[in-house]
PDB file of C-alpha atoms in Angstrom:
ATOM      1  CA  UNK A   6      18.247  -3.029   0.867  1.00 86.00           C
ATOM      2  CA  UNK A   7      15.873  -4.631   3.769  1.00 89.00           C
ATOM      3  CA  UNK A   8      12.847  -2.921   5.144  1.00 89.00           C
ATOM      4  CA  UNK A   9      11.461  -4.172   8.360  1.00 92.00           C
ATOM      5  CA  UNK A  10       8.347  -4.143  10.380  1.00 92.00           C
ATOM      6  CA  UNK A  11       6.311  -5.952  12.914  1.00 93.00           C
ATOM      7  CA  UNK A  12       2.836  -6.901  13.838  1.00 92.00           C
ATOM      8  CA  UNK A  13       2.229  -8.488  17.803  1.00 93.00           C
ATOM      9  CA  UNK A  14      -1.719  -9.846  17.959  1.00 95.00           C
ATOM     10  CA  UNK A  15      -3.101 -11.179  21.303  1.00 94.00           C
ATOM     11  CA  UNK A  16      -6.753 -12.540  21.577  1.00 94.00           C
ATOM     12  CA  UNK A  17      -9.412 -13.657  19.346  1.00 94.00           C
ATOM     13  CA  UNK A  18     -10.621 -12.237  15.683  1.00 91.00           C
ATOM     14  CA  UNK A  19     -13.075 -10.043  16.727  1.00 92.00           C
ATOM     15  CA  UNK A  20     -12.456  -9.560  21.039  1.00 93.00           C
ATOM     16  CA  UNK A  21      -8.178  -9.160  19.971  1.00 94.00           C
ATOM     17  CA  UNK A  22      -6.094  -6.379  19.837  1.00 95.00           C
ATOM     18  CA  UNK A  23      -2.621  -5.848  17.867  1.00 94.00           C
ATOM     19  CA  UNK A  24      -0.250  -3.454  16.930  1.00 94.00           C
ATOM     20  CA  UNK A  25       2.025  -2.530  13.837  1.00 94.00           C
ATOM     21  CA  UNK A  26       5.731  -1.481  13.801  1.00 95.00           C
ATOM     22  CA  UNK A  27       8.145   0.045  11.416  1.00 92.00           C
ATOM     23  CA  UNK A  28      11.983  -0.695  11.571  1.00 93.00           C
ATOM     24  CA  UNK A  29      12.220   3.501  11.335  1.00 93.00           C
ATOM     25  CA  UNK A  30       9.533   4.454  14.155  1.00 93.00           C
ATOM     26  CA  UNK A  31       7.314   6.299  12.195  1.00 92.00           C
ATOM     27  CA  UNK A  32       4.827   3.457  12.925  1.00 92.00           C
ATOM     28  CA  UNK A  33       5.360   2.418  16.642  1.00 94.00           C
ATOM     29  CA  UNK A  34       2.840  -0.071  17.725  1.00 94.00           C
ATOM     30  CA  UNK A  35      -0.126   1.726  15.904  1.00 94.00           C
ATOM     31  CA  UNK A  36      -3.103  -0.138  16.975  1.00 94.00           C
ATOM     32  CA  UNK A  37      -5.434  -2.249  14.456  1.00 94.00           C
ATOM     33  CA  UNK A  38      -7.826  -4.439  15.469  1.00 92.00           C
ATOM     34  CA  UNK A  39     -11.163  -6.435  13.850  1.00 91.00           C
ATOM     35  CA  UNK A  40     -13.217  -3.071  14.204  1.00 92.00           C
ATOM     36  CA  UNK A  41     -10.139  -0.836  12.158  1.00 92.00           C
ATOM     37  CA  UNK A  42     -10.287  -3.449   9.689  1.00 89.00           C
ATOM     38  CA  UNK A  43     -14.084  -4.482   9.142  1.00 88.00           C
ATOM     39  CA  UNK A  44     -15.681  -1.510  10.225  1.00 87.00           C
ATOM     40  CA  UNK A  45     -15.069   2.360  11.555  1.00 86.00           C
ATOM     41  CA  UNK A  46     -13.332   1.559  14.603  1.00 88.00           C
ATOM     42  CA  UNK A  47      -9.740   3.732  15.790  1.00 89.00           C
ATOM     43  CA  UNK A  48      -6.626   2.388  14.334  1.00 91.00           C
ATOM     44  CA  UNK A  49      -5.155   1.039  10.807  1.00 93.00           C
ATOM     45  CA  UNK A  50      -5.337  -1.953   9.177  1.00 91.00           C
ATOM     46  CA  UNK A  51      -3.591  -3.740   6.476  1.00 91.00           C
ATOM     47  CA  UNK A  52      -4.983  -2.527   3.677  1.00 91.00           C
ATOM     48  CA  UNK A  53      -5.164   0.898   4.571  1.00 92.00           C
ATOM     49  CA  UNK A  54      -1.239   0.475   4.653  1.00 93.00           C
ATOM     50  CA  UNK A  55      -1.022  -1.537   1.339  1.00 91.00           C
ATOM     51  CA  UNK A  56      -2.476   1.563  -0.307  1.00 91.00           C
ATOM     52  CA  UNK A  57      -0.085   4.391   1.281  1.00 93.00           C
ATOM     53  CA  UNK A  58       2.775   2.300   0.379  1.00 92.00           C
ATOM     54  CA  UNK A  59       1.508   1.987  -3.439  1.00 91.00           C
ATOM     55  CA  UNK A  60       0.642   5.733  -3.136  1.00 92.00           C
ATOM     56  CA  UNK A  61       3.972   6.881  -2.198  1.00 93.00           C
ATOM     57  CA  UNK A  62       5.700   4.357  -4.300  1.00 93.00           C
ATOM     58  CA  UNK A  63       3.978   5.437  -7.218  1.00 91.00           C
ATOM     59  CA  UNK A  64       4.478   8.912  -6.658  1.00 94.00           C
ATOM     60  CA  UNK A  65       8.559   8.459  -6.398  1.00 95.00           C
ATOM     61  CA  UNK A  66       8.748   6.347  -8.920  1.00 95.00           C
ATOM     62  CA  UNK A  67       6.363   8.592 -11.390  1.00 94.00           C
ATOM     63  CA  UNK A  68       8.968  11.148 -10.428  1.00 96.00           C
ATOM     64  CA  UNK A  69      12.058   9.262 -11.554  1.00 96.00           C
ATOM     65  CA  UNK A  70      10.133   8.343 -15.240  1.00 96.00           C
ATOM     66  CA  UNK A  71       9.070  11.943 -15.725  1.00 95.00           C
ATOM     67  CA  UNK A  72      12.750  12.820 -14.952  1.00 97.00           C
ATOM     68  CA  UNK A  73      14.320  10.235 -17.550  1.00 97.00           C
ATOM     69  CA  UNK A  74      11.599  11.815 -20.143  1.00 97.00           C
ATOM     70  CA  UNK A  75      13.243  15.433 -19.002  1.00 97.00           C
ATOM     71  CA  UNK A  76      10.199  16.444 -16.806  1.00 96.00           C
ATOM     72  CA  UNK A  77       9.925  17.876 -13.237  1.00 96.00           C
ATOM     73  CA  UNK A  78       6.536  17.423 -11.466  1.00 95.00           C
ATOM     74  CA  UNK A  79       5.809  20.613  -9.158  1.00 95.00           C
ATOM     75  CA  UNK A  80       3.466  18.292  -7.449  1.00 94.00           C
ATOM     76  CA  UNK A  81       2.274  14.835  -7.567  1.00 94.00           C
ATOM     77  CA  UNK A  82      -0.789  13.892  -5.909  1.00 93.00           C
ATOM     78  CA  UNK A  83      -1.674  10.365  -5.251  1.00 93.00           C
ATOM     79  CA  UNK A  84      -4.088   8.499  -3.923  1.00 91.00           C
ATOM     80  CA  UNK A  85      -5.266   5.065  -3.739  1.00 91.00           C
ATOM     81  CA  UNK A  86      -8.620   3.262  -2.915  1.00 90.00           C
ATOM     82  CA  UNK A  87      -8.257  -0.576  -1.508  1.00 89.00           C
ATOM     83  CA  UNK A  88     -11.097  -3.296  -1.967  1.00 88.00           C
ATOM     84  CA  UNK A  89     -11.252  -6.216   0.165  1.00 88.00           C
ATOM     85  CA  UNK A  90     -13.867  -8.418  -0.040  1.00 90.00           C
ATOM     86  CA  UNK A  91     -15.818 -11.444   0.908  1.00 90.00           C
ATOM     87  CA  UNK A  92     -14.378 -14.436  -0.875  1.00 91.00           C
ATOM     88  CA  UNK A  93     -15.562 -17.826   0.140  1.00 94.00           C
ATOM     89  CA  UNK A  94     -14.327 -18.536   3.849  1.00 92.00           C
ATOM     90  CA  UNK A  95     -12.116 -15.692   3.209  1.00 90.00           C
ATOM     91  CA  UNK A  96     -11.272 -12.080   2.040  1.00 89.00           C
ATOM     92  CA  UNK A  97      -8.929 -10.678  -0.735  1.00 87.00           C
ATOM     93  CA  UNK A  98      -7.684  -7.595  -1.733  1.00 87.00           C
ATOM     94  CA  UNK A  99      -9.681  -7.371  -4.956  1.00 87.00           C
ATOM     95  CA  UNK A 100      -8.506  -4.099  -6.510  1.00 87.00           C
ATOM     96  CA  UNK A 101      -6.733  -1.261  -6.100  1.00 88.00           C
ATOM     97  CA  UNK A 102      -7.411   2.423  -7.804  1.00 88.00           C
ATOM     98  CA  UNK A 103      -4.533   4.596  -7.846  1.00 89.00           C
ATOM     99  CA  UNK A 104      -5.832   8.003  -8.807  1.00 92.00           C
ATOM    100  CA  UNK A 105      -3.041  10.715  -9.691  1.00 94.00           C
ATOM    101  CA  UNK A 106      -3.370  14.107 -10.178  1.00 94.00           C
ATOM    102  CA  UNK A 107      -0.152  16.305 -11.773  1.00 93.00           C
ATOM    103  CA  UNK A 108       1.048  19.282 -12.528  1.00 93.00           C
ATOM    104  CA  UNK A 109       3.991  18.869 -14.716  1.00 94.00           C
ATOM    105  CA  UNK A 110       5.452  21.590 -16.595  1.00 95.00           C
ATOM    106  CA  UNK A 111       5.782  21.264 -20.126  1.00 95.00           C
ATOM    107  CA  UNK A 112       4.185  17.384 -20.340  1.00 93.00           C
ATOM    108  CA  UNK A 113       1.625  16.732 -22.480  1.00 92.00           C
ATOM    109  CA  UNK A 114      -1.617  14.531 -21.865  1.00 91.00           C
ATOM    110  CA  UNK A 115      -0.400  11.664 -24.124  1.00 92.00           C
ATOM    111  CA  UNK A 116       3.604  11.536 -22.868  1.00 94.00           C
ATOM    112  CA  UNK A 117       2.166  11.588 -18.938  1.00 93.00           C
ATOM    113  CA  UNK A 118      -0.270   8.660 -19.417  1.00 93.00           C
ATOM    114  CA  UNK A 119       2.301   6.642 -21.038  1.00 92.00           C
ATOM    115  CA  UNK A 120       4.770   7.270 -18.176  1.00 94.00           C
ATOM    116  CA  UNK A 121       2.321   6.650 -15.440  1.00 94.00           C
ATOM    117  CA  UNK A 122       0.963   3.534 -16.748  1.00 92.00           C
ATOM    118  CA  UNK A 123       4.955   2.024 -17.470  1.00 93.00           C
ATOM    119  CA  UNK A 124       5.305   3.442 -13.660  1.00 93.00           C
ATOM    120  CA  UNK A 125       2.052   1.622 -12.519  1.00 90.00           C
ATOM    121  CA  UNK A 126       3.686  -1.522 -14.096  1.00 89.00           C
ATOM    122  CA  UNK A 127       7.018  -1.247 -12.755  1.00 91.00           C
ATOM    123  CA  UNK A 128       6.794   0.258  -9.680  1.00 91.00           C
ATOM    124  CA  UNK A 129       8.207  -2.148  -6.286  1.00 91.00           C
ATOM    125  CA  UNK A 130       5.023  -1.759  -4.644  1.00 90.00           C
ATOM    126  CA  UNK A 131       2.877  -2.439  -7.941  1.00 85.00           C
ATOM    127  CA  UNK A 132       4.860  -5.835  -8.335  1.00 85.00           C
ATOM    128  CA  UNK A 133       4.397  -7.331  -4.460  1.00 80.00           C
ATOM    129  CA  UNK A 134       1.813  -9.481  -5.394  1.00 63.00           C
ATOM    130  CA  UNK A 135       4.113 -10.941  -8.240  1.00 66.00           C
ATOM    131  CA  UNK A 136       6.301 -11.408  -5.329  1.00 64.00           C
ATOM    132  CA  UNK A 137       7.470 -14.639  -4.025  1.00 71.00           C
ATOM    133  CA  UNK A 138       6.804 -14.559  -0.212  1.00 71.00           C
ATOM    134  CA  UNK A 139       8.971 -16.992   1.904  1.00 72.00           C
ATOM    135  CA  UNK A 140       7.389 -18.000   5.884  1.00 72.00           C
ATOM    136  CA  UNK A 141       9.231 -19.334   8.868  1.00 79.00           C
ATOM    137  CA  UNK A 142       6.711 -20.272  11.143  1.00 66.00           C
ATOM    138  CA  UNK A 143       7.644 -21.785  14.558  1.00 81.00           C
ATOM    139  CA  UNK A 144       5.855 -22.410  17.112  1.00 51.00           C
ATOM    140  CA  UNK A 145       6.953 -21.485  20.509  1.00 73.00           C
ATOM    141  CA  UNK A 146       6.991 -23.526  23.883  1.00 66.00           C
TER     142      UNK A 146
END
């Protein structure tokens, strides 16, 4: 399975604009600019994406190890809290706290933090920085 999406940037760091896409639509050139990102300006930004895809990653993926254990969740709340900081030149994403909150019938404190933290480990979205990225740059006449 392939997932696709886009990002188009015109201008400079700070005076630029850009937009995000998603192969399905449900992001269709959403803004994000310098102001979404570094301060409290309209739009998203990349990290504030980063964490809804871990949150809703987790969450299906909690789902499927509760299942295997013989577990239904009536409700699985998720949410996720994304650092970036100042490094050097730079920034990085420094941490990320997922924070869950279930109700799950007939699980008990120690079998639910066992799954969740196997689920933290092994969910797709948990291992993307693990992941080898690939780039095909070319520069356009």
């Amino acid at each position: 399975m392939k997932k696709s999406a886009s990002a188009t940037w015109s201008g400079g760091l700070k005076d630029g604009q850009g937009t995000i896409s998603t192969e399905t639509g449900v992001l269709r050139e959403a803004p994000f600019g310098f102001k979404s990102r570094f301060e409290d300006g309209p739009g998203t930004n990349p990290e504030e994406l980063i964490g809804a895809a871990l949150a809703g990653c987790f969450s299906m993926a909690l789902s499927l190890g509760l299942g295997n254990a013989g577990l239904t969740a009536e409700k699985i709340d998720t949410h996720t809290q994304v650092t970036l900081d100042k490094q050097g030149e730079g920034f990085a994403i420094t941490t990320i706290a997922l924070t869950c909150r279930a109700r799950v019938p007939g699980a008990d404190a120690d079998t639910f933090s066992r799954i969740a933290q196997e689920t933290k480990q092994g969910c797709p979205v948990s291992k993307v920085l693990r992941a080898d990225i690939s780039l095909d740059a070319r520069l356009e006449g």
